[in-house]
PDB file of C-alpha atoms in Angstrom:
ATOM      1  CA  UNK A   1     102.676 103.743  87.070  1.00  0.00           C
ATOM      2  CA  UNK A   2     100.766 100.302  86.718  1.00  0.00           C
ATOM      3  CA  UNK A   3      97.338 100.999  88.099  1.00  0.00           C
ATOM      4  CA  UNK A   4      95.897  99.207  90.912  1.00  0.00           C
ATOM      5  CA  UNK A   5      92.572  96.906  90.930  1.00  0.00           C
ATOM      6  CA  UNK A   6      89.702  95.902  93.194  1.00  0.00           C
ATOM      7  CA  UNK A   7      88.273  92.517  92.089  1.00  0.00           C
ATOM      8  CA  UNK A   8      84.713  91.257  94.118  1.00  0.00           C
ATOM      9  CA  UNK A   9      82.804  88.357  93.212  1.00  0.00           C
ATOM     10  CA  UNK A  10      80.227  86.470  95.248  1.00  0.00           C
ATOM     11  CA  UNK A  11      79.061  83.105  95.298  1.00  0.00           C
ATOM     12  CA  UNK A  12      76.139  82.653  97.251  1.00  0.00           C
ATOM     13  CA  UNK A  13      76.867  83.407 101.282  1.00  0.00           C
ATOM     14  CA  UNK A  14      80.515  83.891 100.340  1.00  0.00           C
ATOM     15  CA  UNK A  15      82.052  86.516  98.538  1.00  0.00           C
ATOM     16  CA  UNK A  16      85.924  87.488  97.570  1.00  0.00           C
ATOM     17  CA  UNK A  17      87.992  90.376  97.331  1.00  0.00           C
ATOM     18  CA  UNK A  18      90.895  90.121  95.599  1.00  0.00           C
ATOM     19  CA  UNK A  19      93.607  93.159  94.983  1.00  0.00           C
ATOM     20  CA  UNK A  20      95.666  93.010  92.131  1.00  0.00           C
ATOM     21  CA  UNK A  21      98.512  95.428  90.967  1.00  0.00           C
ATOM     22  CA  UNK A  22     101.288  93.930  89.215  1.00  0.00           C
ATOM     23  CA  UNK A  23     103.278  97.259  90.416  1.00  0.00           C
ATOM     24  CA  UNK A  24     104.606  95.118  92.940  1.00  0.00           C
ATOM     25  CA  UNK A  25     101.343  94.588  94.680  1.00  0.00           C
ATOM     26  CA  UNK A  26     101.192  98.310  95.887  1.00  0.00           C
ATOM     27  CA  UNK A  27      97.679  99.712  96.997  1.00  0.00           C
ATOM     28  CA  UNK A  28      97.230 103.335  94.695  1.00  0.00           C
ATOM     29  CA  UNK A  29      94.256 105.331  94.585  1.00  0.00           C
ATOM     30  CA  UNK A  30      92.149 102.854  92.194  1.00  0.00           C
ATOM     31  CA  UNK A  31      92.762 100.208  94.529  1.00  0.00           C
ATOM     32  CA  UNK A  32      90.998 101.682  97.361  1.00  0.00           C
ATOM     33  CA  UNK A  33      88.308 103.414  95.271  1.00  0.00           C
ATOM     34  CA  UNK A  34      87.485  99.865  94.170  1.00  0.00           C
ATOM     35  CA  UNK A  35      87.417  98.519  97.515  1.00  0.00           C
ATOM     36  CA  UNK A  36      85.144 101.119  98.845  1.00  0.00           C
ATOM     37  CA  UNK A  37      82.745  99.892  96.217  1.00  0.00           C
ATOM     38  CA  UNK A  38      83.455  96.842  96.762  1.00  0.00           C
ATOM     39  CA  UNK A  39      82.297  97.012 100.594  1.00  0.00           C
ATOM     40  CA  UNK A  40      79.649  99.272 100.205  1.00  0.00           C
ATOM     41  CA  UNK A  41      77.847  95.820  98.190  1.00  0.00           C
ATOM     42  CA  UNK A  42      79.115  93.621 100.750  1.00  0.00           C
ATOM     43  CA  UNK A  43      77.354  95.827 103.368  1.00  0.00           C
ATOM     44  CA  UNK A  44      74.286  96.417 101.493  1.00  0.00           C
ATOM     45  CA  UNK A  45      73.707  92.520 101.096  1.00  0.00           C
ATOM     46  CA  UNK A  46      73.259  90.783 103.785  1.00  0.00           C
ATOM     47  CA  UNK A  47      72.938  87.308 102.410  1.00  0.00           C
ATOM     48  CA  UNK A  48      76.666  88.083 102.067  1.00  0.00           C
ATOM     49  CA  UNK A  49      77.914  85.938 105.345  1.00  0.00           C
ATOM     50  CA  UNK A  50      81.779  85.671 105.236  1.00  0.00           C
ATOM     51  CA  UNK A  51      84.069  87.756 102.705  1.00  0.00           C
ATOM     52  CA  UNK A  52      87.549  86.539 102.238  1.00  0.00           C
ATOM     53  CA  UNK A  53      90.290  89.201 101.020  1.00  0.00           C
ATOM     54  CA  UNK A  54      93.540  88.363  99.469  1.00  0.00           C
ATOM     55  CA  UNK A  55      96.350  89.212  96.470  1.00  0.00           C
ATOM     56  CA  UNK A  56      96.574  88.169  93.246  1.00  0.00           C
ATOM     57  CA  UNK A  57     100.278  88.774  92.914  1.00  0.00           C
ATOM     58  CA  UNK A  58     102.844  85.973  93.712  1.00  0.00           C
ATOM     59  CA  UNK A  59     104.097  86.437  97.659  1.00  0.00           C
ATOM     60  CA  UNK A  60     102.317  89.534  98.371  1.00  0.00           C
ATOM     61  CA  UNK A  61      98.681  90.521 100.167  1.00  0.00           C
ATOM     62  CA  UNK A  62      99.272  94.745  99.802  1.00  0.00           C
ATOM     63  CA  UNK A  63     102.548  95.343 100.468  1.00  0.00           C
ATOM     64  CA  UNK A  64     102.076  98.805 101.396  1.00  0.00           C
ATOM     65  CA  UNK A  65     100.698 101.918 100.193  1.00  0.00           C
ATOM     66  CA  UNK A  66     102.208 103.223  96.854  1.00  0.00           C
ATOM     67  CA  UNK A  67     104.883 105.985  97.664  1.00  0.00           C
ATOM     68  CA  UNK A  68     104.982 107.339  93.981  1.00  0.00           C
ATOM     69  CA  UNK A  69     100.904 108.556  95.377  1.00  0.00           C
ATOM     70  CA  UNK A  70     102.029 108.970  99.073  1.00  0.00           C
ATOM     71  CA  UNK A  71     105.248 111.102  98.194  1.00  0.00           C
ATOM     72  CA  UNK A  72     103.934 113.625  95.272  1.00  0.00           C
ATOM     73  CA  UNK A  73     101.113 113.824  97.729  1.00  0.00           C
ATOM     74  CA  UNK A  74     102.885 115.477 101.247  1.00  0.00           C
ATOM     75  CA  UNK A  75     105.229 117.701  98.469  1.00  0.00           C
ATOM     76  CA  UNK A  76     102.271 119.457  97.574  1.00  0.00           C
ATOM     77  CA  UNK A  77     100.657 119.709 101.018  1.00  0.00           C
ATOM     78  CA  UNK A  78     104.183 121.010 102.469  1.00  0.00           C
ATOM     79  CA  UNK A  79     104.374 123.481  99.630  1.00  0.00           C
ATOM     80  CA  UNK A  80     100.740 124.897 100.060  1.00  0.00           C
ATOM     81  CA  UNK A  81     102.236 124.953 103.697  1.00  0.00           C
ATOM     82  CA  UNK A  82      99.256 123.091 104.829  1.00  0.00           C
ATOM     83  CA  UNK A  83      98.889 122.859 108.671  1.00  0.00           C
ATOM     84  CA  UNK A  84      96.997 120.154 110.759  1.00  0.00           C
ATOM     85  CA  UNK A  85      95.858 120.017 114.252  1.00  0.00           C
ATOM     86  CA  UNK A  86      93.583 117.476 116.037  1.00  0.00           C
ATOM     87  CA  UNK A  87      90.499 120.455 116.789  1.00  0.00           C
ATOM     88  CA  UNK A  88      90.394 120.258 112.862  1.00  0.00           C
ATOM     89  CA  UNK A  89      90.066 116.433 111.964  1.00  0.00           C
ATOM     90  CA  UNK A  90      91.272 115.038 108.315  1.00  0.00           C
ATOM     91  CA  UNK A  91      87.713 113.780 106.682  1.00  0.00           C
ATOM     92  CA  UNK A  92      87.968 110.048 106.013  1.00  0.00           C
ATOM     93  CA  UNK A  93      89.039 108.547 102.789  1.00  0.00           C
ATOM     94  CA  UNK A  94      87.911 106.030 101.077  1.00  0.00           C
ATOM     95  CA  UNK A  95      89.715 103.555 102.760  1.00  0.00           C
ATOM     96  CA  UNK A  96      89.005 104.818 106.325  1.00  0.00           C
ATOM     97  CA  UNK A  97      85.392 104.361 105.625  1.00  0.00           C
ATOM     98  CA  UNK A  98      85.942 100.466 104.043  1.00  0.00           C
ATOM     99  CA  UNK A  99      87.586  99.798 107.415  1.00  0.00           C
ATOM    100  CA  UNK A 100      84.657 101.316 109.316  1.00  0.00           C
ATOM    101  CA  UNK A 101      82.109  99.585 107.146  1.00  0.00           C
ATOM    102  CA  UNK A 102      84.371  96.058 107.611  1.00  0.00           C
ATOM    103  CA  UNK A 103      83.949  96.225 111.266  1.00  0.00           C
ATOM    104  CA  UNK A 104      80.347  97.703 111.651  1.00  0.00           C
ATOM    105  CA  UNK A 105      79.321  94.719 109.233  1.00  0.00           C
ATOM    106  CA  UNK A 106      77.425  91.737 110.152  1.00  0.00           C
ATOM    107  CA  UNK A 107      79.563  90.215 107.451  1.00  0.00           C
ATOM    108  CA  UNK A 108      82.268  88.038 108.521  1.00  0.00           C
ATOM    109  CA  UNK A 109      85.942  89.294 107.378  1.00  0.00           C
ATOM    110  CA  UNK A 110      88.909  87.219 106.752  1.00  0.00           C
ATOM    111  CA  UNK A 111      92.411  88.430 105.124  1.00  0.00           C
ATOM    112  CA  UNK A 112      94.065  85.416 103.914  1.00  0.00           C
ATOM    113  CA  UNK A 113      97.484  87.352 103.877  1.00  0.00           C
ATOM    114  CA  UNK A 114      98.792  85.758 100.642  1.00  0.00           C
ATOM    115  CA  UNK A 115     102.089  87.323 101.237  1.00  0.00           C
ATOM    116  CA  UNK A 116     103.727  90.533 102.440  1.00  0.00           C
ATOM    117  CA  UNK A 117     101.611  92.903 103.921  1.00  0.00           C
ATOM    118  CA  UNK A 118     103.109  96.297 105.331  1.00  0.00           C
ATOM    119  CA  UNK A 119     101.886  99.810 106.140  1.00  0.00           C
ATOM    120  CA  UNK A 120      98.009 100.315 104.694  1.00  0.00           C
ATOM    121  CA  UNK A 121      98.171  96.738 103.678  1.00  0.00           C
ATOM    122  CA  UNK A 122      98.467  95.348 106.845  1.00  0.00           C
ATOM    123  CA  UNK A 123      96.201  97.784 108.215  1.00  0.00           C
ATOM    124  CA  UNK A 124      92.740  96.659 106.460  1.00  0.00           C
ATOM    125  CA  UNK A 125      93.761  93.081 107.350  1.00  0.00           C
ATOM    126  CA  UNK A 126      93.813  94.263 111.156  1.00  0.00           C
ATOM    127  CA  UNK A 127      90.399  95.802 110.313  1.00  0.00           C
ATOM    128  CA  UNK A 128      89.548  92.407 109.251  1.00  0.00           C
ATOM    129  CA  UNK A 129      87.803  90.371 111.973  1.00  0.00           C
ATOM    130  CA  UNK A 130      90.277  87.036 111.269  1.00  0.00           C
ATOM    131  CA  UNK A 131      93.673  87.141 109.739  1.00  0.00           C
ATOM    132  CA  UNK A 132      95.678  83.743 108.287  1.00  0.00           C
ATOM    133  CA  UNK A 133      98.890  84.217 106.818  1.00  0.00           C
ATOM    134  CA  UNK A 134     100.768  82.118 104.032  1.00  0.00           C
ATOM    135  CA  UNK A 135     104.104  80.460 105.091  1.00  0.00           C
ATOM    136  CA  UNK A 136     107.169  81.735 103.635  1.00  0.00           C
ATOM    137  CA  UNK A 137     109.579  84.610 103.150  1.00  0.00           C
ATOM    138  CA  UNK A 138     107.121  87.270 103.825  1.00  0.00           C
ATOM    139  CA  UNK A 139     106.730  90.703 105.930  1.00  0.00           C
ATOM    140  CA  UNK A 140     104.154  91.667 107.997  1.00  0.00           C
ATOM    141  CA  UNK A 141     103.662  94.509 110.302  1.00  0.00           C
ATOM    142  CA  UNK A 142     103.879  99.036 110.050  1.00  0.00           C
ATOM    143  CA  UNK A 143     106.926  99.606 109.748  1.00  0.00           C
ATOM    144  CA  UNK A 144     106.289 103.767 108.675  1.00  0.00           C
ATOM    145  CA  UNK A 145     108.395 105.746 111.388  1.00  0.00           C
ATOM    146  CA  UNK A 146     111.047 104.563 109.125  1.00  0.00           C
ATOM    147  CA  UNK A 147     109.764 107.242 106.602  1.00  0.00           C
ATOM    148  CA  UNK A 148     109.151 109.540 109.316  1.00  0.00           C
ATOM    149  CA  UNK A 149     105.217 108.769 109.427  1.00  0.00           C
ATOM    150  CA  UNK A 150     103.084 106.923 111.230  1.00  0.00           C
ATOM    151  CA  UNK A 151     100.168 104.202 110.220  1.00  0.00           C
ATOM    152  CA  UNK A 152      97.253 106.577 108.960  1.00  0.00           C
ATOM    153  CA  UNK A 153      94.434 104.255 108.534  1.00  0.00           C
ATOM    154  CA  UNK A 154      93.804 102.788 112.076  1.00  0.00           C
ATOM    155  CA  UNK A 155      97.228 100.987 112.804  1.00  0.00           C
ATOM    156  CA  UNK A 156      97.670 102.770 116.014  1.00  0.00           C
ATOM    157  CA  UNK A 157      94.298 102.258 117.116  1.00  0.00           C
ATOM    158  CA  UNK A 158      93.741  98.659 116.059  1.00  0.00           C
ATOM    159  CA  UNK A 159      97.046  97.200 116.645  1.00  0.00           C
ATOM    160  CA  UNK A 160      96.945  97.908 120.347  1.00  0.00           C
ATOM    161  CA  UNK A 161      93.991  95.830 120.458  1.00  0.00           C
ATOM    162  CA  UNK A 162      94.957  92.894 119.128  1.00  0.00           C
ATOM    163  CA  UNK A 163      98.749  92.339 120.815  1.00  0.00           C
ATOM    164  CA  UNK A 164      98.410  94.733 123.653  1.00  0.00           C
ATOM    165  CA  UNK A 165      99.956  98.301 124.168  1.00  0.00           C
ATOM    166  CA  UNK A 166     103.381  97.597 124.670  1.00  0.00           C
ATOM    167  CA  UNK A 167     103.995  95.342 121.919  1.00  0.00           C
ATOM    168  CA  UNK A 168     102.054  97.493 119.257  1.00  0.00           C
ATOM    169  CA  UNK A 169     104.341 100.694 120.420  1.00  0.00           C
ATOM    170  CA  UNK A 170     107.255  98.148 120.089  1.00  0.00           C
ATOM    171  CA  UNK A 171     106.273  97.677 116.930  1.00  0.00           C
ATOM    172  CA  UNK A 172     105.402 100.834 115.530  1.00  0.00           C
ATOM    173  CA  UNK A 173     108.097 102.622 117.279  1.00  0.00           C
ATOM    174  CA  UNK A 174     110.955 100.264 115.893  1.00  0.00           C
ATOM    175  CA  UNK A 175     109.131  99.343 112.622  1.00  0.00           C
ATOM    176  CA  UNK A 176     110.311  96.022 112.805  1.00  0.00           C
ATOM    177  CA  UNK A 177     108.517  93.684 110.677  1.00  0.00           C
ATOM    178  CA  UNK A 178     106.974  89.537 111.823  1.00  0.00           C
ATOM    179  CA  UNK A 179     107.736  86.730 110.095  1.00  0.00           C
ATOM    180  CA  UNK A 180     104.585  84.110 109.617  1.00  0.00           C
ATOM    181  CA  UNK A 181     105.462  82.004 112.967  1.00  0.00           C
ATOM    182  CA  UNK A 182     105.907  85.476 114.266  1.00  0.00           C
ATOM    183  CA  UNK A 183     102.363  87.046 113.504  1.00  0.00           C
ATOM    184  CA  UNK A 184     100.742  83.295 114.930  1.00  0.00           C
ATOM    185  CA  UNK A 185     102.656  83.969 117.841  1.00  0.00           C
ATOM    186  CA  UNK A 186     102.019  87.649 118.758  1.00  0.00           C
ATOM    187  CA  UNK A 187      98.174  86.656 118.082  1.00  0.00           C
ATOM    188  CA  UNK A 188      97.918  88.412 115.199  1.00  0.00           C
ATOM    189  CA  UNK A 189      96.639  85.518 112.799  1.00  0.00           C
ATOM    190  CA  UNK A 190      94.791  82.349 113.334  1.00  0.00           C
ATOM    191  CA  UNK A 191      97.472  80.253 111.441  1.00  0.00           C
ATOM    192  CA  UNK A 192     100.367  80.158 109.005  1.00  0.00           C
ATOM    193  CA  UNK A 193      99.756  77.746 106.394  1.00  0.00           C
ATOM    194  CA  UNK A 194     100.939  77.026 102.345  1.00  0.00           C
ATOM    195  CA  UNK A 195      98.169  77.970 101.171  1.00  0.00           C
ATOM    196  CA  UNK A 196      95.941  81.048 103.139  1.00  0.00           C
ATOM    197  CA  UNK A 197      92.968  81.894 100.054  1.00  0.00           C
ATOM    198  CA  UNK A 198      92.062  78.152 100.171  1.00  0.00           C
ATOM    199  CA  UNK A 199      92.288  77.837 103.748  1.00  0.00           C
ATOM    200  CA  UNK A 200      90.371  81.582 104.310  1.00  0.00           C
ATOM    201  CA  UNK A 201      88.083  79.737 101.635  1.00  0.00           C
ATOM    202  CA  UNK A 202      87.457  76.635 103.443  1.00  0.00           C
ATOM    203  CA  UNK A 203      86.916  78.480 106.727  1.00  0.00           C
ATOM    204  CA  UNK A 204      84.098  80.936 105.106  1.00  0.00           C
ATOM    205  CA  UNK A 205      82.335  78.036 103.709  1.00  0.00           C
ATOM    206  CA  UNK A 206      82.427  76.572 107.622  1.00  0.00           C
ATOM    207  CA  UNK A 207      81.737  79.810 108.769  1.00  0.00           C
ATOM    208  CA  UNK A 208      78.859  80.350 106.592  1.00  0.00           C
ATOM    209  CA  UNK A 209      76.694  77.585 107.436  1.00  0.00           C
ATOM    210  CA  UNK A 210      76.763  78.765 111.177  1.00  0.00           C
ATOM    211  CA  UNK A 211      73.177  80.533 112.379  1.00  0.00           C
ATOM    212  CA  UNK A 212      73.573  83.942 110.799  1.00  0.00           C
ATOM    213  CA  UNK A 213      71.868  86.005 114.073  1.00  0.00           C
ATOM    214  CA  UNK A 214      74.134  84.522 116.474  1.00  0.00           C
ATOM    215  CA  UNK A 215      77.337  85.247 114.074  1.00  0.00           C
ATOM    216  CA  UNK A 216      76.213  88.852 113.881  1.00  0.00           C
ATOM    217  CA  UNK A 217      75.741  88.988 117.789  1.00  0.00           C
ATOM    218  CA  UNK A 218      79.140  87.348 118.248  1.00  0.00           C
ATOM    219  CA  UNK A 219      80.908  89.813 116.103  1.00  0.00           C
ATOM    220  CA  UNK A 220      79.272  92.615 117.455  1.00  0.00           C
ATOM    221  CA  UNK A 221      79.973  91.686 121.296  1.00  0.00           C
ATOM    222  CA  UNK A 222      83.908  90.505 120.788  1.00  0.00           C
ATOM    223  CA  UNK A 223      84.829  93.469 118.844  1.00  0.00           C
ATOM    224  CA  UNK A 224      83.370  96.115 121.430  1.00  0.00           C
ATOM    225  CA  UNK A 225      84.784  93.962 124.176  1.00  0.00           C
ATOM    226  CA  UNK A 226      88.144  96.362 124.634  1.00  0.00           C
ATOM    227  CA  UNK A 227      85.839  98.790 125.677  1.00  0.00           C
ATOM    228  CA  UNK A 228      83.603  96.668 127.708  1.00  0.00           C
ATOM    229  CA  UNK A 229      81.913  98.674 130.729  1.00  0.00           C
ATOM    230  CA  UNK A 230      78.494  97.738 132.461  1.00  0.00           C
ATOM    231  CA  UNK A 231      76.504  98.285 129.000  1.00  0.00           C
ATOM    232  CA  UNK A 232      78.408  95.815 127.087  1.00  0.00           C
ATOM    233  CA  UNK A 233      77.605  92.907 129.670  1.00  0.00           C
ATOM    234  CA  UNK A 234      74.365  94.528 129.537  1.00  0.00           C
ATOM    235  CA  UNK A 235      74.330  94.008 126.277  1.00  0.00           C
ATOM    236  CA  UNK A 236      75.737  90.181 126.431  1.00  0.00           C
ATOM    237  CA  UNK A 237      72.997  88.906 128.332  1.00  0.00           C
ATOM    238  CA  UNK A 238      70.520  90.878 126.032  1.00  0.00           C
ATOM    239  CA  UNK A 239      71.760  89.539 123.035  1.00  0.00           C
ATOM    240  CA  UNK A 240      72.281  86.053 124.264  1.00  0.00           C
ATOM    241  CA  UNK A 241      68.597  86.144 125.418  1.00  0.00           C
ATOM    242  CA  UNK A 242      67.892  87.456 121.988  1.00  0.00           C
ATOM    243  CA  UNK A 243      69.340  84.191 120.361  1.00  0.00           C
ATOM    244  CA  UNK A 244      67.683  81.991 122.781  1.00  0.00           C
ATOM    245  CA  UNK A 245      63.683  82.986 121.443  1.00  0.00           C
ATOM    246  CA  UNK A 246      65.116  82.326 117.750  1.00  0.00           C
ATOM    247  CA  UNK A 247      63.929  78.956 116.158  1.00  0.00           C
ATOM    248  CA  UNK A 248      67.689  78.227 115.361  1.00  0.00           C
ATOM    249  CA  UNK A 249      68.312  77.898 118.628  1.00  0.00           C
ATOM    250  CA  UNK A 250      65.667  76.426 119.947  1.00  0.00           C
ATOM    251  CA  UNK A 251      66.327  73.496 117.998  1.00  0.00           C
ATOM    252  CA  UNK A 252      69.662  73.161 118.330  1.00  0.00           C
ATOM    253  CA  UNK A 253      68.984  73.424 122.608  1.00  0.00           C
ATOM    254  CA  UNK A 254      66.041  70.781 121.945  1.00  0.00           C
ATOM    255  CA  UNK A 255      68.535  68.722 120.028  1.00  0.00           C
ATOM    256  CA  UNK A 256      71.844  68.833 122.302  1.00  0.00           C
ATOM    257  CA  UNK A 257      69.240  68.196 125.530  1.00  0.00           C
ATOM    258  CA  UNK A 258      67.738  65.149 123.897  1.00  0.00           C
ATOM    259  CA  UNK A 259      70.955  63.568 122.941  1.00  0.00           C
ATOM    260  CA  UNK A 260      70.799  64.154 119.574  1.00  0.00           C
ATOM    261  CA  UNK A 261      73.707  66.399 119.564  1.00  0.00           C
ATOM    262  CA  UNK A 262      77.061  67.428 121.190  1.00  0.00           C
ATOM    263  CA  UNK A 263      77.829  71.211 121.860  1.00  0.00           C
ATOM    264  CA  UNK A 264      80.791  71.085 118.836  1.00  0.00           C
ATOM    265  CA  UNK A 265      78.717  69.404 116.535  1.00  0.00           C
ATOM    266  CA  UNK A 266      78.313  71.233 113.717  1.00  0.00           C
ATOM    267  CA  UNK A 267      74.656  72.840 113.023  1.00  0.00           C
TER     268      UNK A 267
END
């Protein structure tokens, strides 16, 4: 069994992920032991702005979690006769906790989805906070009721979010798979393109150079906006009041009232 890789560098504000396994670009249990490491830096830095993720083997992002781990794994817990109920939760792995990290971040997160992504693959790109995908013949969604299982690392959770409750049980319940066009369409990614790293790339370096406090804000406020109740407006007008006592913004607001400026100009 070829083992699985984690690869982070960092230039400056931006920093890369990149997973390799030439096992068919399978995620295994080095894979995700790297990428907790991996995130734990990111986290721990913060002049790390954007991080881009992708895969280093032709046509594929993570295609899915490795089965040769996955199905040695439930033969053991079925022979131990292991049994689970929700009063007794499952402590997170590794990867659970990279996910949780990835959102609760003030670091940006992009998956350029180099290629196939299925299963646990696809599910830390939906943990990213942007998603573009790479034109071609490629596979995207959770297809695991087809193995009688369901997505275990936040698929049900953060699929509904994105695309809506009837379209994520559509999905997961069928396990049908989206094409490029079709993960643009279901607003699932930003944009299909030929080339997703250097586009991911490009749009960290953009994304970068954007005032860091009112990036972190933004983050914050859109992802918590599923749940928003009277706090999280609350919390909107606190937080945009926030931004406007920073000198960032105060210049920019001096700048765009004088004429020296438009409102999409770039800071």
């Amino acid at each position: 069994m070829s083992g699985g890789q984690t690869v982070l560098t960092v230039n400056g504000a931006i920093a890369e992920i990149v997973f390799h396994n030439a096992d068919q670009g399978f995620m295994d249990r080095a894979m995700e032991a790297d990428l907790l490491k991996a995130i734990e830096q990111i986290a721990g830095d913060p002049s790390i702005r954007v991080c881009v993720l992708s895969g280093a083997e032709p046509g594929v992002f993570i295609r899915h979690y490795d089965l040769k781990v996955l199905a040695p794994q439930a033969a053991q817990m079925a022979a131990r006769e292991m049994v689970f109920t929700t009063d007794r939760p499952v402590p997170e792995a590794p990867i659970h906790i990279a996910m949780r990290l990835m959102e609760g971040s003030e670091t940006i997160f992009i998956a350029a989805m180099t290629g196939t992504a299925m299963g646990g693959g696809f599910e830390l790109a939906l943990a990213c906070d942007l998603r573009i995908v790479q034109a071609g013949d490629h596979e995207y969604g959770l297809p695991e009721i087809n193995l009688g299982i369901l997505p275990g690392a936040g698929g049900t959770q953060r699929l509904p979010q994105i695309v809506g409750q009837s379209r994520a049980l559509h999905m997961t319940l069928t396990g049908d798979t989206l094409s490029p066009d079709e993960m643009v369409a279901a607003g699932l990614a930003s944009a299909s393109v030929a080339d997703a790293r250097a586009e991911a790339l490009a749009l960290a370096q953009r994304m970068a150079g954007k005032p860091a406090r009112a990036a972190s804000h933004i983050k914050r406020l859109v992802r918590q906006a599923m749940s928003a109740g009277p706090e999280t407006f609350a919390d909107e007008r606190t937080l945009f009041c926030d931004l406007m006592v920073q000198p960032d913004a105060n210049r920019l607001l001096t700048e765009g009232a004088e004429g020296a400026r438009r409102i999409t100009d770039e800071p």
